[in-house]
Amino acid sequence: MARPAKGVVVALSVLLVAGATGGGAWVWHDTRTAADPAAASPGRARTATVTRTDLSDSRTLPGTLGFGAPHVLKGTGKGVVTRLPKPGARAVRGKALYRIDDRPVPVLFGDTPVFRELAKTGVRGHDVSVLGDNLRALGYDTGPAVVARGTGGDEEGEEFTQALAAALERWQHDTGQDATGTLVPGRVAVLPGPVRVDSVQAQPGDPADGALLTYTSAAKSVTVAMEATDVGTVKAGDGAAITLPDGRTIRGTVRTLGRTVQGGAAEGSAPQTGPATIDVTVAPNRAKDVRNLDAAAVQVRFDTTTRKGVLAVPVSALVALREGGYAVQRPDGTLIAVTTGMFAGGLVEVGGKGVTAGTKVVTAS
């Protein structure tokens, strides 16, 4: 780059927003003389020191600690509700959660309910897979699992075999059920895992095929409403810091990012309050850290980018040049060309020839 004519290079102090990121361009190293009216006065200049440090681009958002959103469990089949669990009870695989016609209804874990009678051998489906997986998890010998696949290669589910029926009969006998070796809708409750009963909606005497209760995750987590435009800065598995009401800060991990956008307004629709948001779920790394809290308002800090061991100066030390790019100024008025990297916490990452840890630079304030 050719050196511009005297007076073309003009230093301008700028105030940049902390938390933004950017890259500077190389600029001229312009040494001013004491006679130059734009030169800083060494006696009155405020200075800072170039330091080597770690920078993190982080944001802190409010969140709610709890057990997550409740889901409704509806009963199936015929009968009358005779006993229900209390709020806070935990669903345990193979154990009864409630009773219909005074018969226990045990829990199976899976993603497909028992929607038909399982009695004839040769029947295939994902409901059979749920039954087989649970019996094996409970220690029953079901024989080899026979799994069929469709023409497209998709799994069609396990086959209901004689060995599986025999294992079912043994389990029914051991748990006080009618030991028939068959399974009909309503005689087991299929849940996604070891959930927690949140509220009870039915009463003894109600029909068995109505809404019985609501359940939540058994593990506590924090739900954070993050602006939809910022969700791309975090991903599942990222670390986070959770500040509890008592001032303690504990570590957490981003578990899930919601798929449903809340709030905002579509083009041409009536305006709504607040930006569009997506729920981000953060789980404490140690359950005992929140053992004494069931629900609380908390703060969550997401560290989205980290730069370790970089040279940094206060943002107010940057000087913008008319032809583009940035510099920092020594107390004697000398400008040193710099490139900029991450901006965070009022500091900016800088680099360039002549920029070293310990260098004194002029700041605007």
Tab-separated table of C-alpha atoms in Angstrom:
chain	number	residue	atom	x	y	z
A	1	MET	CA	0.000	0.000	0.000
A	2	ALA	CA	1.381	3.411	-0.930
A	3	ARG	CA	1.780	5.897	1.907
A	4	PRO	CA	-1.053	8.435	1.747
A	5	ALA	CA	-0.399	12.128	1.676
A	6	LYS	CA	0.190	13.847	4.987
A	7	GLY	CA	-3.059	14.479	6.776
A	8	VAL	CA	-5.028	11.747	4.996
A	9	VAL	CA	-4.612	9.317	7.881
A	10	VAL	CA	-6.861	10.524	10.682
A	11	ALA	CA	-7.281	8.713	13.988
A	12	LEU	CA	-10.811	8.494	15.278
A	13	SER	CA	-11.733	7.074	18.667
A	14	VAL	CA	-14.587	4.619	18.380
A	15	LEU	CA	-16.851	2.878	20.842
A	16	LEU	CA	-17.622	-0.694	19.821
A	17	VAL	CA	-20.221	-3.010	21.317
A	18	ALA	CA	-18.713	-5.686	23.552
A	19	GLY	CA	-19.664	-9.192	22.529
A	20	ALA	CA	-19.504	-8.620	18.780
A	21	THR	CA	-16.811	-10.282	16.682
A	22	GLY	CA	-14.917	-8.931	13.746
A	23	GLY	CA	-11.693	-8.914	11.823
A	24	GLY	CA	-9.626	-5.818	11.242
A	25	ALA	CA	-7.443	-5.037	8.261
A	26	TRP	CA	-3.749	-4.063	8.333
A	27	VAL	CA	-3.341	-0.307	8.509
A	28	TRP	CA	-0.465	2.138	8.306
A	29	HIS	CA	1.980	2.546	11.169
A	30	ASP	CA	1.977	6.321	11.361
A	31	THR	CA	4.382	8.074	13.760
A	32	ARG	CA	3.148	11.542	14.674
A	33	THR	CA	5.417	14.363	15.750
A	34	ALA	CA	4.915	16.383	18.896
A	35	ALA	CA	3.870	19.299	16.702
A	36	ASP	CA	1.001	17.304	15.222
A	37	PRO	CA	-2.136	18.676	16.897
A	38	ALA	CA	-3.792	15.237	16.714
A	39	ALA	CA	-1.040	13.582	18.760
A	40	ALA	CA	-1.940	12.583	22.287
A	41	SER	CA	-0.337	14.451	25.117
A	42	PRO	CA	1.754	11.931	27.065
A	43	GLY	CA	1.246	13.810	30.295
A	44	ARG	CA	-2.559	13.692	30.136
A	45	ALA	CA	-3.187	10.416	28.293
A	46	ARG	CA	-4.904	7.527	30.012
A	47	THR	CA	-3.150	4.263	29.273
A	48	ALA	CA	-3.756	0.533	29.472
A	49	THR	CA	-1.479	-2.465	29.064
A	50	VAL	CA	-1.650	-5.108	26.354
A	51	THR	CA	-2.298	-8.373	28.239
A	52	ARG	CA	-2.348	-12.048	27.342
A	53	THR	CA	-5.620	-13.580	28.486
A	54	ASP	CA	-8.561	-15.840	27.626
A	55	LEU	CA	-11.643	-14.298	25.999
A	56	SER	CA	-15.112	-15.849	25.986
A	57	ASP	CA	-18.080	-14.633	24.001
A	58	SER	CA	-20.823	-15.396	26.504
A	59	ARG	CA	-24.415	-14.441	27.124
A	60	THR	CA	-26.484	-14.778	30.293
A	61	LEU	CA	-30.219	-15.467	30.091
A	62	PRO	CA	-32.953	-16.111	32.660
A	63	GLY	CA	-34.182	-19.675	33.005
A	64	THR	CA	-36.518	-21.805	35.077
A	65	LEU	CA	-35.354	-24.841	37.031
A	66	GLY	CA	-37.885	-27.642	37.218
A	67	PHE	CA	-38.880	-31.022	35.854
A	68	GLY	CA	-39.846	-29.811	32.391
A	69	ALA	CA	-43.197	-29.653	30.624
A	70	PRO	CA	-45.886	-32.098	31.843
A	71	HIS	CA	-47.417	-34.728	29.556
A	72	VAL	CA	-50.814	-36.399	29.931
A	73	LEU	CA	-51.112	-40.149	30.415
A	74	LYS	CA	-54.438	-41.482	29.156
A	75	GLY	CA	-55.729	-44.894	30.072
A	76	THR	CA	-56.897	-47.458	27.527
A	77	GLY	CA	-59.198	-50.436	27.637
A	78	LYS	CA	-62.193	-51.106	29.827
A	79	GLY	CA	-62.560	-50.928	33.577
A	80	VAL	CA	-62.745	-48.533	36.497
A	81	VAL	CA	-59.921	-46.646	38.186
A	82	THR	CA	-59.492	-47.953	41.733
A	83	ARG	CA	-56.124	-46.549	42.863
A	84	LEU	CA	-53.844	-43.742	41.676
A	85	PRO	CA	-50.314	-42.615	42.614
A	86	LYS	CA	-49.509	-39.446	44.515
A	87	PRO	CA	-47.777	-36.456	42.885
A	88	GLY	CA	-44.017	-36.924	43.047
A	89	ALA	CA	-44.168	-40.717	42.684
A	90	ARG	CA	-41.663	-42.250	40.270
A	91	ALA	CA	-42.514	-44.727	37.535
A	92	VAL	CA	-40.380	-47.877	37.837
A	93	ARG	CA	-40.058	-50.447	35.076
A	94	GLY	CA	-42.100	-53.545	35.881
A	95	LYS	CA	-43.769	-51.995	38.949
A	96	ALA	CA	-47.451	-51.026	39.212
A	97	LEU	CA	-48.206	-47.302	38.844
A	98	TYR	CA	-51.984	-47.460	39.422
A	99	ARG	CA	-54.783	-50.038	39.585
A	100	ILE	CA	-57.757	-50.719	37.304
A	101	ASP	CA	-60.563	-52.943	38.622
A	102	ASP	CA	-58.244	-53.419	41.608
A	103	ARG	CA	-55.655	-55.105	39.397
A	104	PRO	CA	-52.107	-53.642	39.159
A	105	VAL	CA	-51.090	-51.817	35.995
A	106	PRO	CA	-47.291	-52.063	35.743
A	107	VAL	CA	-45.010	-49.778	33.760
A	108	LEU	CA	-43.076	-50.620	30.611
A	109	PHE	CA	-40.604	-48.201	29.018
A	110	GLY	CA	-40.859	-47.506	25.316
A	111	ASP	CA	-42.245	-45.350	22.553
A	112	THR	CA	-45.161	-47.485	21.295
A	113	PRO	CA	-48.242	-48.233	23.416
A	114	VAL	CA	-49.908	-51.623	23.489
A	115	PHE	CA	-52.687	-50.854	21.028
A	116	ARG	CA	-53.951	-54.379	20.325
A	117	GLU	CA	-54.186	-57.769	21.945
A	118	LEU	CA	-50.910	-59.693	21.797
A	119	ALA	CA	-51.936	-63.319	21.876
A	120	LYS	CA	-51.235	-64.998	18.564
A	121	THR	CA	-47.726	-66.047	17.690
A	122	GLY	CA	-46.398	-64.588	14.480
A	123	VAL	CA	-47.756	-61.072	15.148
A	124	ARG	CA	-45.078	-58.434	14.501
A	125	GLY	CA	-44.776	-54.797	15.467
A	126	HIS	CA	-43.089	-52.153	17.567
A	127	ASP	CA	-45.491	-52.841	20.432
A	128	VAL	CA	-44.120	-56.396	20.510
A	129	SER	CA	-40.587	-54.936	20.535
A	130	VAL	CA	-41.474	-52.841	23.608
A	131	LEU	CA	-42.752	-55.926	25.411
A	132	GLY	CA	-39.691	-58.008	24.492
A	133	ASP	CA	-37.185	-55.270	25.391
A	134	ASN	CA	-38.771	-54.773	28.817
A	135	LEU	CA	-39.012	-58.441	29.692
A	136	ARG	CA	-35.355	-58.898	28.817
A	137	ALA	CA	-34.423	-55.808	30.870
A	138	LEU	CA	-36.327	-57.361	33.814
A	139	GLY	CA	-34.268	-60.533	33.525
A	140	TYR	CA	-36.701	-62.853	31.727
A	141	ASP	CA	-35.551	-65.251	29.021
A	142	THR	CA	-37.577	-64.485	25.899
A	143	GLY	CA	-35.531	-66.599	23.518
A	144	PRO	CA	-33.916	-65.057	20.428
A	145	ALA	CA	-35.600	-61.817	19.341
A	146	VAL	CA	-37.032	-62.317	15.852
A	147	VAL	CA	-37.043	-58.934	14.097
A	148	ALA	CA	-38.397	-58.458	10.589
A	149	ARG	CA	-37.573	-55.728	8.097
A	150	GLY	CA	-39.732	-54.303	5.342
A	151	THR	CA	-38.897	-54.051	1.665
A	152	GLY	CA	-37.317	-50.618	2.209
A	153	GLY	CA	-35.074	-51.930	4.987
A	154	ASP	CA	-37.114	-50.325	7.772
A	155	GLU	CA	-37.523	-52.396	10.907
A	156	GLU	CA	-41.085	-53.701	11.273
A	157	GLY	CA	-40.672	-54.766	14.871
A	158	GLU	CA	-40.238	-57.958	16.851
A	159	GLU	CA	-42.294	-61.123	16.380
A	160	PHE	CA	-44.529	-62.430	19.184
A	161	THR	CA	-43.105	-65.930	19.641
A	162	GLN	CA	-43.969	-68.835	21.929
A	163	ALA	CA	-40.853	-68.098	23.982
A	164	LEU	CA	-41.891	-64.469	24.373
A	165	ALA	CA	-45.410	-65.496	25.404
A	166	ALA	CA	-43.957	-67.872	28.014
A	167	ALA	CA	-41.748	-65.110	29.433
A	168	LEU	CA	-44.776	-62.802	29.561
A	169	GLU	CA	-46.742	-65.424	31.507
A	170	ARG	CA	-43.937	-65.863	34.067
A	171	TRP	CA	-43.690	-62.088	34.571
A	172	GLN	CA	-47.464	-61.763	34.974
A	173	HIS	CA	-47.423	-64.466	37.627
A	174	ASP	CA	-44.526	-62.857	39.497
A	175	THR	CA	-46.226	-59.429	39.602
A	176	GLY	CA	-49.735	-60.469	40.654
A	177	GLN	CA	-51.367	-60.148	37.255
A	178	ASP	CA	-53.556	-62.688	35.515
A	179	ALA	CA	-50.945	-65.115	34.156
A	180	THR	CA	-52.439	-65.621	30.699
A	181	GLY	CA	-49.376	-65.204	28.464
A	182	THR	CA	-51.333	-62.629	26.481
A	183	LEU	CA	-51.405	-58.841	26.764
A	184	VAL	CA	-54.370	-56.579	26.116
A	185	PRO	CA	-54.525	-52.753	25.965
A	186	GLY	CA	-54.854	-51.116	29.367
A	187	ARG	CA	-53.033	-53.824	31.346
A	188	VAL	CA	-49.674	-52.058	31.155
A	189	ALA	CA	-48.741	-48.369	30.990
A	190	VAL	CA	-46.050	-47.571	28.408
A	191	LEU	CA	-44.001	-44.503	29.394
A	192	PRO	CA	-40.840	-42.986	27.821
A	193	GLY	CA	-38.671	-43.712	30.863
A	194	PRO	CA	-38.459	-43.409	34.669
A	195	VAL	CA	-40.729	-40.359	34.787
A	196	ARG	CA	-42.174	-38.499	37.763
A	197	VAL	CA	-45.904	-38.066	38.435
A	198	ASP	CA	-46.649	-34.351	38.291
A	199	SER	CA	-50.392	-34.263	38.989
A	200	VAL	CA	-53.319	-36.667	39.260
A	201	GLN	CA	-56.293	-35.878	37.049
A	202	ALA	CA	-58.616	-38.849	37.586
A	203	GLN	CA	-60.364	-40.071	40.727
A	204	PRO	CA	-61.197	-43.567	41.931
A	205	GLY	CA	-64.387	-44.624	40.186
A	206	ASP	CA	-63.603	-42.862	36.904
A	207	PRO	CA	-63.553	-44.822	33.625
A	208	ALA	CA	-60.156	-46.311	32.855
A	209	ASP	CA	-59.976	-44.823	29.354
A	210	GLY	CA	-59.732	-41.156	30.383
A	211	ALA	CA	-56.885	-38.833	31.354
A	212	LEU	CA	-55.354	-40.367	34.469
A	213	LEU	CA	-52.371	-38.203	35.377
A	214	THR	CA	-49.628	-35.947	34.067
A	215	TYR	CA	-45.942	-36.804	34.224
A	216	THR	CA	-42.636	-35.044	33.730
A	217	SER	CA	-39.023	-36.041	33.455
A	218	ALA	CA	-37.655	-37.481	36.689
A	219	ALA	CA	-34.474	-35.406	36.312
A	220	LYS	CA	-34.437	-31.662	36.942
A	221	SER	CA	-33.384	-29.322	34.180
A	222	VAL	CA	-33.412	-25.637	33.296
A	223	THR	CA	-35.538	-24.268	30.473
A	224	VAL	CA	-34.230	-21.102	28.806
A	225	ALA	CA	-36.194	-19.124	26.210
A	226	MET	CA	-33.507	-18.074	23.706
A	227	GLU	CA	-34.150	-15.758	20.785
A	228	ALA	CA	-34.563	-17.835	17.650
A	229	THR	CA	-31.870	-15.822	15.854
A	230	ASP	CA	-29.318	-16.788	18.548
A	231	VAL	CA	-30.012	-20.519	18.742
A	232	GLY	CA	-27.324	-21.254	16.158
A	233	THR	CA	-24.671	-20.143	18.658
A	234	VAL	CA	-25.313	-23.124	20.965
A	235	LYS	CA	-25.606	-26.849	20.375
A	236	ALA	CA	-26.365	-29.977	22.357
A	237	GLY	CA	-23.366	-30.940	24.452
A	238	ASP	CA	-22.149	-27.376	25.048
A	239	GLY	CA	-21.270	-26.407	28.606
A	240	ALA	CA	-23.146	-23.759	30.577
A	241	ALA	CA	-23.015	-22.155	34.025
A	242	ILE	CA	-26.182	-22.050	36.153
A	243	THR	CA	-26.457	-19.458	38.927
A	244	LEU	CA	-28.895	-20.570	41.630
A	245	PRO	CA	-31.007	-18.297	43.881
A	246	ASP	CA	-28.520	-18.713	46.752
A	247	GLY	CA	-25.715	-17.314	44.578
A	248	ARG	CA	-23.982	-20.638	43.899
A	249	THR	CA	-22.877	-21.297	40.328
A	250	ILE	CA	-22.955	-24.894	39.109
A	251	ARG	CA	-21.998	-26.469	35.798
A	252	GLY	CA	-24.561	-27.736	33.320
A	253	THR	CA	-24.776	-29.161	29.806
A	254	VAL	CA	-27.067	-28.197	26.941
A	255	ARG	CA	-29.269	-31.244	26.332
A	256	THR	CA	-31.857	-30.253	23.767
A	257	LEU	CA	-32.879	-27.357	21.531
A	258	GLY	CA	-36.593	-27.034	20.926
A	259	ARG	CA	-38.125	-27.242	17.473
A	260	THR	CA	-41.140	-25.014	18.164
A	261	VAL	CA	-40.775	-21.248	17.757
A	262	GLN	CA	-42.802	-19.259	20.271
A	263	GLY	CA	-43.867	-15.628	19.999
A	264	GLY	CA	-42.827	-13.270	17.227
A	265	ALA	CA	-45.174	-12.515	14.351
A	266	ALA	CA	-45.514	-13.807	10.818
A	267	GLU	CA	-45.440	-11.301	7.972
A	268	GLY	CA	-48.763	-9.504	7.713
A	269	SER	CA	-50.044	-10.770	11.084
A	270	ALA	CA	-50.781	-8.728	14.162
A	271	PRO	CA	-47.647	-7.736	16.131
A	272	GLN	CA	-46.881	-9.724	19.274
A	273	THR	CA	-44.917	-8.799	22.344
A	274	GLY	CA	-41.279	-9.860	22.358
A	275	PRO	CA	-39.068	-11.652	19.833
A	276	ALA	CA	-39.531	-15.203	18.607
A	277	THR	CA	-37.890	-17.693	20.994
A	278	ILE	CA	-36.969	-21.373	21.196
A	279	ASP	CA	-36.677	-23.343	24.427
A	280	VAL	CA	-33.186	-24.599	25.245
A	281	THR	CA	-32.886	-27.291	27.937
A	282	VAL	CA	-29.821	-27.317	30.195
A	283	ALA	CA	-29.253	-30.183	32.654
A	284	PRO	CA	-27.145	-29.761	35.823
A	285	ASN	CA	-24.082	-31.993	35.630
A	286	ARG	CA	-24.631	-33.173	39.214
A	287	ALA	CA	-28.181	-33.847	40.391
A	288	LYS	CA	-27.146	-33.300	44.030
A	289	ASP	CA	-26.412	-29.627	43.279
A	290	VAL	CA	-30.182	-28.993	42.952
A	291	ARG	CA	-31.376	-31.708	45.324
A	292	ASN	CA	-33.152	-29.223	47.614
A	293	LEU	CA	-34.903	-27.298	44.822
A	294	ASP	CA	-37.949	-28.425	42.853
A	295	ALA	CA	-38.541	-25.120	41.047
A	296	ALA	CA	-36.609	-21.852	40.941
A	297	ALA	CA	-35.727	-18.865	38.768
A	298	VAL	CA	-32.054	-19.073	37.754
A	299	GLN	CA	-29.555	-17.433	35.413
A	300	VAL	CA	-27.721	-19.411	32.721
A	301	ARG	CA	-24.476	-18.296	31.070
A	302	PHE	CA	-23.672	-19.808	27.694
A	303	ASP	CA	-20.021	-19.646	26.635
A	304	THR	CA	-20.403	-19.827	22.875
A	305	THR	CA	-16.805	-19.091	21.789
A	306	THR	CA	-13.520	-19.117	23.682
A	307	ARG	CA	-10.095	-17.801	22.608
A	308	LYS	CA	-7.279	-18.835	24.925
A	309	GLY	CA	-3.987	-17.010	25.467
A	310	VAL	CA	-4.622	-14.097	23.104
A	311	LEU	CA	-3.320	-10.520	23.312
A	312	ALA	CA	-6.084	-8.096	24.279
A	313	VAL	CA	-6.636	-4.405	25.007
A	314	PRO	CA	-9.688	-2.434	26.160
A	315	VAL	CA	-12.050	-1.689	23.275
A	316	SER	CA	-11.562	2.029	23.973
A	317	ALA	CA	-7.888	1.687	22.961
A	318	LEU	CA	-8.789	1.032	19.322
A	319	VAL	CA	-8.267	3.843	16.846
A	320	ALA	CA	-10.212	3.719	13.557
A	321	LEU	CA	-8.417	5.026	10.474
A	322	ARG	CA	-10.108	6.839	7.634
A	323	GLU	CA	-8.799	4.457	4.963
A	324	GLY	CA	-10.061	1.477	6.997
A	325	GLY	CA	-8.692	-0.765	9.698
A	326	TYR	CA	-7.576	-0.151	13.234
A	327	ALA	CA	-4.525	0.838	15.240
A	328	VAL	CA	-3.503	1.347	18.834
A	329	GLN	CA	-1.542	4.385	19.978
A	330	ARG	CA	1.497	4.442	22.224
A	331	PRO	CA	1.778	7.230	24.821
A	332	ASP	CA	4.351	8.982	22.555
A	333	GLY	CA	1.728	9.274	19.792
A	334	THR	CA	3.008	6.391	17.644
A	335	LEU	CA	0.256	4.388	15.938
A	336	ILE	CA	0.723	0.620	15.648
A	337	ALA	CA	-1.322	-1.216	13.026
A	338	VAL	CA	-3.407	-4.068	14.453
A	339	THR	CA	-5.815	-6.756	13.364
A	340	THR	CA	-8.805	-7.437	15.609
A	341	GLY	CA	-10.349	-10.728	16.610
A	342	MET	CA	-12.907	-11.504	19.321
A	343	PHE	CA	-14.661	-8.762	21.298
A	344	ALA	CA	-15.780	-9.802	24.803
A	345	GLY	CA	-16.258	-8.201	28.198
A	346	GLY	CA	-14.989	-4.791	27.109
A	347	LEU	CA	-11.769	-6.272	25.648
A	348	VAL	CA	-10.732	-6.951	22.070
A	349	GLU	CA	-8.225	-9.455	20.727
A	350	VAL	CA	-5.412	-7.704	18.820
A	351	GLY	CA	-2.380	-8.758	16.815
A	352	GLY	CA	0.291	-7.206	14.663
A	353	LYS	CA	3.945	-6.323	14.425
A	354	GLY	CA	5.056	-4.490	17.527
A	355	VAL	CA	2.100	-5.605	19.659
A	356	THR	CA	3.395	-7.550	22.666
A	357	ALA	CA	2.257	-8.253	26.197
A	358	GLY	CA	3.114	-5.322	28.457
A	359	THR	CA	2.948	-2.667	25.732
A	360	LYS	CA	1.357	0.564	26.987
A	361	VAL	CA	-1.440	1.985	24.817
A	362	VAL	CA	-3.629	5.083	25.064
A	363	THR	CA	-7.311	4.615	25.881
A	364	ALA	CA	-10.212	6.987	25.281
A	365	SER	CA	-11.299	6.782	28.927
